[in-house]
PDB file of C-alpha atoms in Angstrom:
ATOM      1  CA  MET A   1       0.022   0.119   0.007  1.00  0.00           C
ATOM      2  CA  ALA A   2       2.884   2.339   0.761  1.00  0.00           C
ATOM      3  CA  VAL A   3       4.538   1.746  -2.137  1.00  0.00           C
ATOM      4  CA  ALA A   4       1.307   2.326  -4.473  1.00  0.00           C
ATOM      5  CA  ALA A   5       1.100   5.513  -2.395  1.00  0.00           C
ATOM      6  CA  ILE A   6       4.672   6.715  -3.313  1.00  0.00           C
ATOM      7  CA  GLY A   7       4.379   5.901  -7.032  1.00  0.00           C
ATOM      8  CA  LEU A   8       0.721   7.938  -7.185  1.00  0.00           C
ATOM      9  CA  PHE A   9       2.737  10.655  -5.389  1.00  0.00           C
ATOM     10  CA  LEU A  10       5.392  10.502  -7.745  1.00  0.00           C
ATOM     11  CA  LEU A  11       2.926  10.312 -10.442  1.00  0.00           C
ATOM     12  CA  VAL A  12       0.822  13.489  -9.750  1.00  0.00           C
ATOM     13  CA  GLN A  13       4.114  15.458  -9.096  1.00  0.00           C
ATOM     14  CA  ALA A  14       4.998  14.788 -12.313  1.00  0.00           C
ATOM     15  CA  VAL A  15       2.402  14.834 -14.815  1.00  0.00           C
ATOM     16  CA  PRO A  16       2.267  18.962 -14.878  1.00  0.00           C
ATOM     17  CA  SER A  17       6.014  19.083 -15.707  1.00  0.00           C
ATOM     18  CA  LEU A  18       5.606  16.311 -18.598  1.00  0.00           C
ATOM     19  CA  LEU A  19       2.536  18.293 -20.224  1.00  0.00           C
ATOM     20  CA  ALA A  20       4.662  21.312 -20.134  1.00  0.00           C
ATOM     21  CA  ASN A  21       7.765  19.413 -21.621  1.00  0.00           C
ATOM     22  CA  ASN A  22       8.844  20.908 -25.284  1.00  0.00           C
ATOM     23  CA  ALA A  23      11.085  17.730 -26.161  1.00  0.00           C
ATOM     24  CA  ASP A  24      10.364  14.275 -26.428  1.00  0.00           C
ATOM     25  CA  PHE A  25      10.460  12.730 -22.541  1.00  0.00           C
ATOM     26  CA  PHE A  26      11.764   9.149 -23.774  1.00  0.00           C
ATOM     27  CA  THR A  27      13.941   9.693 -26.663  1.00  0.00           C
ATOM     28  CA  SER A  28      15.425  13.191 -26.192  1.00  0.00           C
ATOM     29  CA  PRO A  29      19.088  13.422 -24.732  1.00  0.00           C
ATOM     30  CA  VAL A  30      18.497  16.913 -23.286  1.00  0.00           C
ATOM     31  CA  PHE A  31      17.754  17.946 -19.670  1.00  0.00           C
ATOM     32  CA  ASN A  32      17.146  21.341 -19.303  1.00  0.00           C
ATOM     33  CA  THR A  33      15.128  22.810 -16.716  1.00  0.00           C
ATOM     34  CA  ARG A  34      16.623  26.150 -16.110  1.00  0.00           C
ATOM     35  CA  ASP A  35      13.575  27.908 -18.119  1.00  0.00           C
ATOM     36  CA  ALA A  36      10.391  26.829 -16.195  1.00  0.00           C
ATOM     37  CA  ALA A  37       8.692  28.251 -19.329  1.00  0.00           C
ATOM     38  CA  ASN A  38      10.354  26.701 -21.535  1.00  0.00           C
ATOM     39  CA  LEU A  39      11.238  23.038 -20.365  1.00  0.00           C
ATOM     40  CA  GLN A  40      13.184  20.234 -22.222  1.00  0.00           C
ATOM     41  CA  PHE A  41      13.959  16.963 -20.655  1.00  0.00           C
ATOM     42  CA  GLY A  42      14.258  13.721 -21.955  1.00  0.00           C
ATOM     43  CA  ILE A  43      15.299  10.204 -19.838  1.00  0.00           C
ATOM     44  CA  ARG A  44      17.129   8.514 -22.706  1.00  0.00           C
ATOM     45  CA  ASP A  45      20.759   9.380 -21.807  1.00  0.00           C
ATOM     46  CA  LEU A  46      19.668   8.836 -18.351  1.00  0.00           C
ATOM     47  CA  LEU A  47      18.651   5.229 -19.141  1.00  0.00           C
ATOM     48  CA  VAL A  48      21.422   4.241 -20.916  1.00  0.00           C
ATOM     49  CA  VAL A  49      24.071   5.354 -18.286  1.00  0.00           C
ATOM     50  CA  THR A  50      21.992   3.872 -15.664  1.00  0.00           C
ATOM     51  CA  VAL A  51      21.391   0.519 -17.189  1.00  0.00           C
ATOM     52  CA  LEU A  52      24.764   0.309 -18.826  1.00  0.00           C
ATOM     53  CA  SER A  53      26.438   0.864 -15.538  1.00  0.00           C
ATOM     54  CA  SER A  54      24.199  -1.390 -13.650  1.00  0.00           C
ATOM     55  CA  LEU A  55      24.616  -4.291 -15.961  1.00  0.00           C
ATOM     56  CA  PHE A  56      28.292  -3.883 -16.570  1.00  0.00           C
ATOM     57  CA  ALA A  57      28.522  -4.073 -12.653  1.00  0.00           C
ATOM     58  CA  LEU A  58      26.252  -7.132 -12.516  1.00  0.00           C
ATOM     59  CA  LEU A  59      28.078  -8.786 -15.092  1.00  0.00           C
ATOM     60  CA  ILE A  60      31.335  -8.459 -12.675  1.00  0.00           C
ATOM     61  CA  ALA A  61      30.171  -8.979  -9.791  1.00  0.00           C
ATOM     62  CA  MET A  62      28.128 -12.177 -10.430  1.00  0.00           C
ATOM     63  CA  PRO A  63      30.682 -14.949 -11.306  1.00  0.00           C
ATOM     64  CA  VAL A  64      33.120 -13.348  -8.506  1.00  0.00           C
ATOM     65  CA  SER A  65      30.266 -13.680  -5.741  1.00  0.00           C
ATOM     66  CA  LEU A  66      29.217 -17.252  -6.888  1.00  0.00           C
ATOM     67  CA  GLY A  67      32.989 -18.113  -6.709  1.00  0.00           C
ATOM     68  CA  ILE A  68      33.460 -16.590  -3.286  1.00  0.00           C
ATOM     69  CA  ALA A  69      29.867 -18.149  -1.888  1.00  0.00           C
ATOM     70  CA  LEU A  70      31.284 -21.564  -3.317  1.00  0.00           C
ATOM     71  CA  PHE A  71      34.579 -21.484  -1.960  1.00  0.00           C
ATOM     72  CA  LEU A  72      33.326 -20.437   1.735  1.00  0.00           C
ATOM     73  CA  THR A  73      30.600 -22.903   1.749  1.00  0.00           C
ATOM     74  CA  GLN A  74      32.051 -25.978   0.232  1.00  0.00           C
ATOM     75  CA  TYR A  75      35.729 -25.679   0.157  1.00  0.00           C
ATOM     76  CA  ALA A  76      37.269 -23.374   2.728  1.00  0.00           C
ATOM     77  CA  PRO A  77      37.571 -25.081   6.198  1.00  0.00           C
ATOM     78  CA  LYS A  78      35.261 -22.891   8.789  1.00  0.00           C
ATOM     79  CA  ARG A  79      38.213 -21.560  10.519  1.00  0.00           C
ATOM     80  CA  VAL A  80      39.139 -19.799   6.790  1.00  0.00           C
ATOM     81  CA  ALA A  81      35.916 -19.328   6.079  1.00  0.00           C
ATOM     82  CA  ARG A  82      34.353 -17.157   8.933  1.00  0.00           C
ATOM     83  CA  PRO A  83      36.801 -14.363   9.249  1.00  0.00           C
ATOM     84  CA  PHE A  84      36.832 -14.109   5.153  1.00  0.00           C
ATOM     85  CA  ALA A  85      33.369 -14.051   4.929  1.00  0.00           C
ATOM     86  CA  TYR A  86      33.379 -11.545   7.946  1.00  0.00           C
ATOM     87  CA  VAL A  87      35.812  -9.183   5.393  1.00  0.00           C
ATOM     88  CA  VAL A  88      33.734  -9.386   2.655  1.00  0.00           C
ATOM     89  CA  ASP A  89      30.448  -8.588   4.773  1.00  0.00           C
ATOM     90  CA  LEU A  90      32.789  -5.439   5.870  1.00  0.00           C
ATOM     91  CA  LEU A  91      32.576  -3.887   2.164  1.00  0.00           C
ATOM     92  CA  ALA A  92      28.873  -3.264   2.765  1.00  0.00           C
ATOM     93  CA  ALA A  93      29.721  -1.041   5.602  1.00  0.00           C
ATOM     94  CA  VAL A  94      31.724   1.216   3.561  1.00  0.00           C
ATOM     95  CA  PRO A  95      29.949   4.385   2.707  1.00  0.00           C
ATOM     96  CA  SER A  96      29.283   5.174  -0.786  1.00  0.00           C
ATOM     97  CA  ILE A  97      31.257   8.752  -0.665  1.00  0.00           C
ATOM     98  CA  ILE A  98      34.532   6.546   0.186  1.00  0.00           C
ATOM     99  CA  TYR A  99      33.951   4.039  -2.962  1.00  0.00           C
ATOM    100  CA  GLY A 100      33.474   7.408  -4.847  1.00  0.00           C
ATOM    101  CA  LEU A 101      36.631   8.942  -3.766  1.00  0.00           C
ATOM    102  CA  TRP A 102      38.707   5.575  -4.119  1.00  0.00           C
ATOM    103  CA  GLY A 103      37.207   4.942  -7.218  1.00  0.00           C
ATOM    104  CA  ILE A 104      37.979   8.239  -8.896  1.00  0.00           C
ATOM    105  CA  ALA A 105      41.674   8.583  -7.115  1.00  0.00           C
ATOM    106  CA  VAL A 106      42.917   5.202  -7.064  1.00  0.00           C
ATOM    107  CA  LEU A 107      40.629   2.863  -9.407  1.00  0.00           C
ATOM    108  CA  ALA A 108      40.407   5.043 -12.423  1.00  0.00           C
ATOM    109  CA  PRO A 109      44.160   5.675 -12.986  1.00  0.00           C
ATOM    110  CA  ALA A 110      44.760   1.896 -12.216  1.00  0.00           C
ATOM    111  CA  LEU A 111      41.938   0.996 -15.195  1.00  0.00           C
ATOM    112  CA  LEU A 112      43.442   3.864 -17.547  1.00  0.00           C
ATOM    113  CA  PRO A 113      45.771   0.955 -19.501  1.00  0.00           C
ATOM    114  CA  ILE A 114      42.798  -1.846 -19.633  1.00  0.00           C
ATOM    115  CA  ALA A 115      40.478   1.188 -20.855  1.00  0.00           C
ATOM    116  CA  THR A 116      43.146   2.222 -23.433  1.00  0.00           C
ATOM    117  CA  TRP A 117      43.713  -1.175 -24.927  1.00  0.00           C
ATOM    118  CA  LEU A 118      40.013  -2.037 -25.128  1.00  0.00           C
ATOM    119  CA  ARG A 119      39.185   1.039 -26.900  1.00  0.00           C
ATOM    120  CA  ASP A 120      42.386   0.732 -29.391  1.00  0.00           C
ATOM    121  CA  TYR A 121      41.837  -3.012 -30.211  1.00  0.00           C
ATOM    122  CA  LEU A 122      38.090  -3.601 -29.639  1.00  0.00           C
ATOM    123  CA  GLY A 123      36.822  -0.150 -30.559  1.00  0.00           C
ATOM    124  CA  TRP A 124      35.053  -1.516 -33.314  1.00  0.00           C
ATOM    125  CA  PHE A 125      32.420  -2.915 -31.014  1.00  0.00           C
ATOM    126  CA  PHE A 126      29.697  -0.335 -29.508  1.00  0.00           C
ATOM    127  CA  LEU A 127      30.511  -0.761 -25.948  1.00  0.00           C
ATOM    128  CA  PHE A 128      34.456  -0.087 -26.326  1.00  0.00           C
ATOM    129  CA  ALA A 129      34.056   2.444 -28.845  1.00  0.00           C
ATOM    130  CA  PRO A 130      35.208   5.878 -27.851  1.00  0.00           C
ATOM    131  CA  GLY A 131      33.115   7.995 -25.953  1.00  0.00           C
ATOM    132  CA  ASN A 132      31.710  11.187 -25.499  1.00  0.00           C
ATOM    133  CA  LEU A 133      34.612  12.272 -22.827  1.00  0.00           C
ATOM    134  CA  PRO A 134      37.980  13.505 -23.897  1.00  0.00           C
ATOM    135  CA  VAL A 135      39.616  11.324 -21.143  1.00  0.00           C
ATOM    136  CA  LEU A 136      39.116   7.765 -20.549  1.00  0.00           C
ATOM    137  CA  THR A 137      38.983   8.169 -16.575  1.00  0.00           C
ATOM    138  CA  GLY A 138      35.651   9.032 -14.853  1.00  0.00           C
ATOM    139  CA  THR A 139      33.462   6.956 -17.539  1.00  0.00           C
ATOM    140  CA  ILE A 140      30.837   4.032 -16.921  1.00  0.00           C
ATOM    141  CA  PHE A 141      33.589   1.677 -17.258  1.00  0.00           C
ATOM    142  CA  THR A 142      35.381   3.116 -14.074  1.00  0.00           C
ATOM    143  CA  GLY A 143      31.758   3.507 -12.629  1.00  0.00           C
ATOM    144  CA  GLY A 144      30.770  -0.024 -13.127  1.00  0.00           C
ATOM    145  CA  VAL A 145      33.744  -1.564 -11.526  1.00  0.00           C
ATOM    146  CA  VAL A 146      33.034   0.697  -8.372  1.00  0.00           C
ATOM    147  CA  LEU A 147      29.437  -0.360  -8.462  1.00  0.00           C
ATOM    148  CA  ALA A 148      30.526  -4.297  -8.610  1.00  0.00           C
ATOM    149  CA  VAL A 149      32.478  -3.945  -5.772  1.00  0.00           C
ATOM    150  CA  MET A 150      29.892  -2.118  -3.994  1.00  0.00           C
ATOM    151  CA  ILE A 151      27.043  -4.757  -4.867  1.00  0.00           C
ATOM    152  CA  LEU A 152      29.681  -7.934  -4.401  1.00  0.00           C
ATOM    153  CA  PRO A 153      28.791  -8.215  -0.474  1.00  0.00           C
ATOM    154  CA  ILE A 154      25.194  -8.173  -1.224  1.00  0.00           C
ATOM    155  CA  ILE A 155      25.051 -10.713  -3.839  1.00  0.00           C
ATOM    156  CA  THR A 156      27.919 -12.855  -1.921  1.00  0.00           C
ATOM    157  CA  ALA A 157      25.944 -12.980   1.486  1.00  0.00           C
ATOM    158  CA  VAL A 158      22.561 -14.321  -0.046  1.00  0.00           C
ATOM    159  CA  THR A 159      24.098 -16.716  -2.270  1.00  0.00           C
ATOM    160  CA  ARG A 160      26.376 -18.064   0.968  1.00  0.00           C
ATOM    161  CA  GLU A 161      23.684 -18.444   3.082  1.00  0.00           C
ATOM    162  CA  VAL A 162      21.639 -20.141   0.514  1.00  0.00           C
ATOM    163  CA  PHE A 163      24.198 -22.717  -0.498  1.00  0.00           C
ATOM    164  CA  SER A 164      24.999 -23.259   2.981  1.00  0.00           C
ATOM    165  CA  GLN A 165      21.373 -24.635   3.352  1.00  0.00           C
ATOM    166  CA  THR A 166      21.550 -27.299   0.542  1.00  0.00           C
ATOM    167  CA  PRO A 167      20.178 -30.141   2.437  1.00  0.00           C
ATOM    168  CA  ARG A 168      22.599 -32.826   3.747  1.00  0.00           C
ATOM    169  CA  PHE A 169      21.066 -36.015   2.261  1.00  0.00           C
ATOM    170  CA  HIS A 170      21.456 -34.124  -1.544  1.00  0.00           C
ATOM    171  CA  ILE A 171      24.946 -34.241  -1.147  1.00  0.00           C
ATOM    172  CA  GLU A 172      25.489 -37.351   0.549  1.00  0.00           C
ATOM    173  CA  ALA A 173      23.452 -39.073  -2.142  1.00  0.00           C
ATOM    174  CA  ALA A 174      25.579 -37.253  -5.101  1.00  0.00           C
ATOM    175  CA  GLN A 175      28.549 -38.610  -3.004  1.00  0.00           C
ATOM    176  CA  ALA A 176      27.053 -41.944  -2.494  1.00  0.00           C
ATOM    177  CA  LEU A 177      27.375 -42.282  -6.252  1.00  0.00           C
ATOM    178  CA  GLY A 178      30.720 -41.429  -6.591  1.00  0.00           C
ATOM    179  CA  ALA A 179      30.661 -37.999  -7.444  1.00  0.00           C
ATOM    180  CA  THR A 180      33.602 -35.683  -7.011  1.00  0.00           C
ATOM    181  CA  ARG A 181      33.313 -32.457  -4.923  1.00  0.00           C
ATOM    182  CA  TRP A 182      32.887 -30.276  -8.190  1.00  0.00           C
ATOM    183  CA  GLU A 183      30.210 -33.007  -9.424  1.00  0.00           C
ATOM    184  CA  VAL A 184      28.598 -32.579  -6.172  1.00  0.00           C
ATOM    185  CA  ILE A 185      28.411 -28.808  -6.498  1.00  0.00           C
ATOM    186  CA  ARG A 186      27.330 -29.057 -10.074  1.00  0.00           C
ATOM    187  CA  MET A 187      24.340 -31.536  -9.291  1.00  0.00           C
ATOM    188  CA  ALA A 188      23.208 -30.497  -5.759  1.00  0.00           C
ATOM    189  CA  VAL A 189      24.480 -27.374  -4.562  1.00  0.00           C
ATOM    190  CA  LEU A 190      24.164 -25.062  -7.519  1.00  0.00           C
ATOM    191  CA  PRO A 191      20.876 -26.274  -8.597  1.00  0.00           C
ATOM    192  CA  TYR A 192      19.254 -25.767  -5.204  1.00  0.00           C
ATOM    193  CA  GLY A 193      20.821 -22.297  -4.562  1.00  0.00           C
ATOM    194  CA  ARG A 194      20.356 -21.210  -8.302  1.00  0.00           C
ATOM    195  CA  SER A 195      17.004 -19.213  -7.323  1.00  0.00           C
ATOM    196  CA  GLY A 196      18.649 -17.658  -4.603  1.00  0.00           C
ATOM    197  CA  PHE A 197      21.837 -16.675  -6.331  1.00  0.00           C
ATOM    198  CA  ILE A 198      19.532 -15.167  -8.732  1.00  0.00           C
ATOM    199  CA  ALA A 199      17.320 -12.985  -6.211  1.00  0.00           C
ATOM    200  CA  GLY A 200      21.012 -12.107  -4.428  1.00  0.00           C
ATOM    201  CA  SER A 201      21.891 -10.842  -8.213  1.00  0.00           C
ATOM    202  CA  MET A 202      18.925  -8.862  -8.470  1.00  0.00           C
ATOM    203  CA  LEU A 203      18.850  -7.176  -4.844  1.00  0.00           C
ATOM    204  CA  GLY A 204      22.826  -5.923  -6.127  1.00  0.00           C
ATOM    205  CA  LEU A 205      20.970  -4.813  -9.381  1.00  0.00           C
ATOM    206  CA  GLY A 206      18.377  -2.706  -7.538  1.00  0.00           C
ATOM    207  CA  ARG A 207      21.407  -1.453  -5.545  1.00  0.00           C
ATOM    208  CA  ALA A 208      23.441  -0.481  -8.629  1.00  0.00           C
ATOM    209  CA  LEU A 209      20.656   1.089 -10.267  1.00  0.00           C
ATOM    210  CA  GLY A 210      20.116   3.478  -7.415  1.00  0.00           C
ATOM    211  CA  GLU A 211      23.260   4.186  -6.392  1.00  0.00           C
ATOM    212  CA  THR A 212      23.918   8.202  -6.050  1.00  0.00           C
ATOM    213  CA  ILE A 213      26.858   9.462  -4.138  1.00  0.00           C
ATOM    214  CA  ALA A 214      29.674   7.262  -5.429  1.00  0.00           C
ATOM    215  CA  VAL A 215      28.090   7.472  -8.945  1.00  0.00           C
ATOM    216  CA  LEU A 216      28.005  11.274  -8.787  1.00  0.00           C
ATOM    217  CA  ILE A 217      31.857  11.480  -8.079  1.00  0.00           C
ATOM    218  CA  VAL A 218      33.237   8.566 -10.155  1.00  0.00           C
ATOM    219  CA  ILE A 219      31.337   9.424 -13.597  1.00  0.00           C
ATOM    220  CA  ARG A 220      32.043  12.549 -15.136  1.00  0.00           C
ATOM    221  CA  ALA A 221      29.503  14.935 -16.628  1.00  0.00           C
ATOM    222  CA  ALA A 222      29.064  15.158 -20.680  1.00  0.00           C
ATOM    223  CA  THR A 223      28.500  17.693 -22.690  1.00  0.00           C
ATOM    224  CA  THR A 224      27.303  15.712 -25.761  1.00  0.00           C
ATOM    225  CA  PRO A 225      24.502  12.427 -25.906  1.00  0.00           C
ATOM    226  CA  SER A 226      25.694   9.100 -25.022  1.00  0.00           C
ATOM    227  CA  HIS A 227      26.514   6.847 -27.719  1.00  0.00           C
ATOM    228  CA  GLY A 228      25.899   3.798 -25.705  1.00  0.00           C
ATOM    229  CA  SER A 229      29.598   2.991 -24.857  1.00  0.00           C
ATOM    230  CA  LEU A 230      31.435   2.078 -21.820  1.00  0.00           C
ATOM    231  CA  PHE A 231      34.000   5.045 -22.338  1.00  0.00           C
ATOM    232  CA  ASP A 232      30.757   7.724 -21.850  1.00  0.00           C
ATOM    233  CA  GLY A 233      30.069   9.950 -19.383  1.00  0.00           C
ATOM    234  CA  GLY A 234      26.730  11.590 -18.150  1.00  0.00           C
ATOM    235  CA  TYR A 235      24.247  11.171 -15.324  1.00  0.00           C
ATOM    236  CA  THR A 236      22.217   8.090 -13.940  1.00  0.00           C
ATOM    237  CA  PHE A 237      18.770   8.976 -12.734  1.00  0.00           C
ATOM    238  CA  ALA A 238      20.061   9.001  -8.961  1.00  0.00           C
ATOM    239  CA  SER A 239      22.997  11.271  -9.739  1.00  0.00           C
ATOM    240  CA  LEU A 240      21.222  13.753 -11.788  1.00  0.00           C
ATOM    241  CA  ILE A 241      18.691  14.089  -9.113  1.00  0.00           C
ATOM    242  CA  ALA A 242      21.165  14.314  -6.515  1.00  0.00           C
ATOM    243  CA  SER A 243      23.167  17.083  -8.183  1.00  0.00           C
ATOM    244  CA  ALA A 244      20.447  19.438  -8.859  1.00  0.00           C
ATOM    245  CA  ALA A 245      18.433  19.056  -5.357  1.00  0.00           C
ATOM    246  CA  SER A 246      19.603  22.487  -4.340  1.00  0.00           C
ATOM    247  CA  GLU A 247      17.687  24.114  -6.882  1.00  0.00           C
ATOM    248  CA  PHE A 248      14.272  22.389  -6.273  1.00  0.00           C
ATOM    249  CA  SER A 249      12.850  25.892  -5.736  1.00  0.00           C
ATOM    250  CA  GLN A 250      10.063  25.813  -8.678  1.00  0.00           C
ATOM    251  CA  PRO A 251       7.409  23.056  -9.227  1.00  0.00           C
ATOM    252  CA  LEU A 252       7.817  22.630 -12.616  1.00  0.00           C
ATOM    253  CA  PRO A 253      11.500  22.234 -12.928  1.00  0.00           C
ATOM    254  CA  THR A 254      10.977  20.068  -9.644  1.00  0.00           C
ATOM    255  CA  GLY A 255       8.298  17.924 -11.551  1.00  0.00           C
ATOM    256  CA  ALA A 256      10.967  17.076 -14.374  1.00  0.00           C
ATOM    257  CA  TYR A 257      13.532  15.539 -12.043  1.00  0.00           C
ATOM    258  CA  ILE A 258      10.073  13.868  -9.889  1.00  0.00           C
ATOM    259  CA  ALA A 259       9.092  12.248 -13.837  1.00  0.00           C
ATOM    260  CA  ALA A 260      12.947  10.758 -13.935  1.00  0.00           C
ATOM    261  CA  GLY A 261      12.533   9.430 -10.585  1.00  0.00           C
ATOM    262  CA  LEU A 262       9.342   8.015 -11.313  1.00  0.00           C
ATOM    263  CA  VAL A 263      10.713   6.091 -14.525  1.00  0.00           C
ATOM    264  CA  LEU A 264      13.513   4.719 -11.706  1.00  0.00           C
ATOM    265  CA  PHE A 265      10.915   3.936  -9.494  1.00  0.00           C
ATOM    266  CA  VAL A 266       9.245   1.901 -12.379  1.00  0.00           C
ATOM    267  CA  LEU A 267      12.489   0.234 -13.615  1.00  0.00           C
ATOM    268  CA  THR A 268      13.040  -1.314 -10.094  1.00  0.00           C
ATOM    269  CA  PHE A 269       9.645  -3.077 -10.329  1.00  0.00           C
ATOM    270  CA  VAL A 270      10.616  -4.068 -13.758  1.00  0.00           C
ATOM    271  CA  VAL A 271      13.899  -5.705 -12.316  1.00  0.00           C
ATOM    272  CA  ASN A 272      12.090  -7.546  -9.437  1.00  0.00           C
ATOM    273  CA  ALA A 273       9.311  -8.781 -11.749  1.00  0.00           C
ATOM    274  CA  ILE A 274      12.206 -10.159 -13.924  1.00  0.00           C
ATOM    275  CA  ALA A 275      13.983 -11.673 -11.351  1.00  0.00           C
ATOM    276  CA  ARG A 276      10.572 -13.700  -9.833  1.00  0.00           C
ATOM    277  CA  VAL A 277      10.239 -14.962 -13.215  1.00  0.00           C
ATOM    278  CA  VAL A 278      13.561 -16.178 -13.809  1.00  0.00           C
ATOM    279  CA  ALA A 279      14.018 -17.600 -10.624  1.00  0.00           C
ATOM    280  CA  GLY A 280      10.933 -19.279 -10.836  1.00  0.00           C
ATOM    281  CA  GLY A 281       8.387 -17.397  -8.323  1.00  0.00           C
ATOM    282  CA  LYS A 282      10.299 -18.966  -5.383  1.00  0.00           C
ATOM    283  CA  VAL A 283      13.720 -18.542  -3.579  1.00  0.00           C
ATOM    284  CA  ASN A 284      15.229 -21.627  -2.263  1.00  0.00           C
ATOM    285  CA  GLY A 285      16.452 -21.549   1.071  1.00  0.00           C
TER     286      GLY A 285
END
């Protein structure tokens, strides 16, 4: 009920600005609200940067989280697994602004040789094509790696918990058939924990979609439209709203940002719906 009320509030606040908008809301790369009498705002670039950075982060974090969860539950002795799991969980307690500062000051220069190589040798592929920034630091590529580190403990924690609850008789049955440790994992642990792993991944994706401060610090603003490249800059929905929060003084310009927030609100519901479909409507564990 509360979620429906929030959605209704966002919609009511956004409608007047949408009616006064002089640009196509879904396809325009422009987001200009300086003149309340001539609003021109669209979400194309916001959607591209938000989705691209979040999916790139998920692509990095999912296999790493899966590997960590399997190591902690199936391979590592308890005296090693407990402190290692504690260290991974501590990553979730690091403030977003710290991740942002680390990302732009430490990670971005470290990733520069990799980004340069990808652009020079794989630039024919649109994801690695030259972007709309004059430099290769402060791009979606860097932001995606920072987001991957941020969502890693969320996915790992959920997956580890589900894997640890695999019924013992499933494991013993596989061992009785002469299965190796990897075969036990493949036949018993992974099938049981698949839906939990997907659910944890979607929680991580939700965190990445809504992350604000770290993305605002790491990904540079761009003056030209996004090309759909990982080496583009720009704003996500959340970082754009945060960057303009101090200017929310007039109803129509403020409503433009609320409209962007409404799209992000709907996007999270779509992610949750996809997660339930892929996970088969249930989560084991």
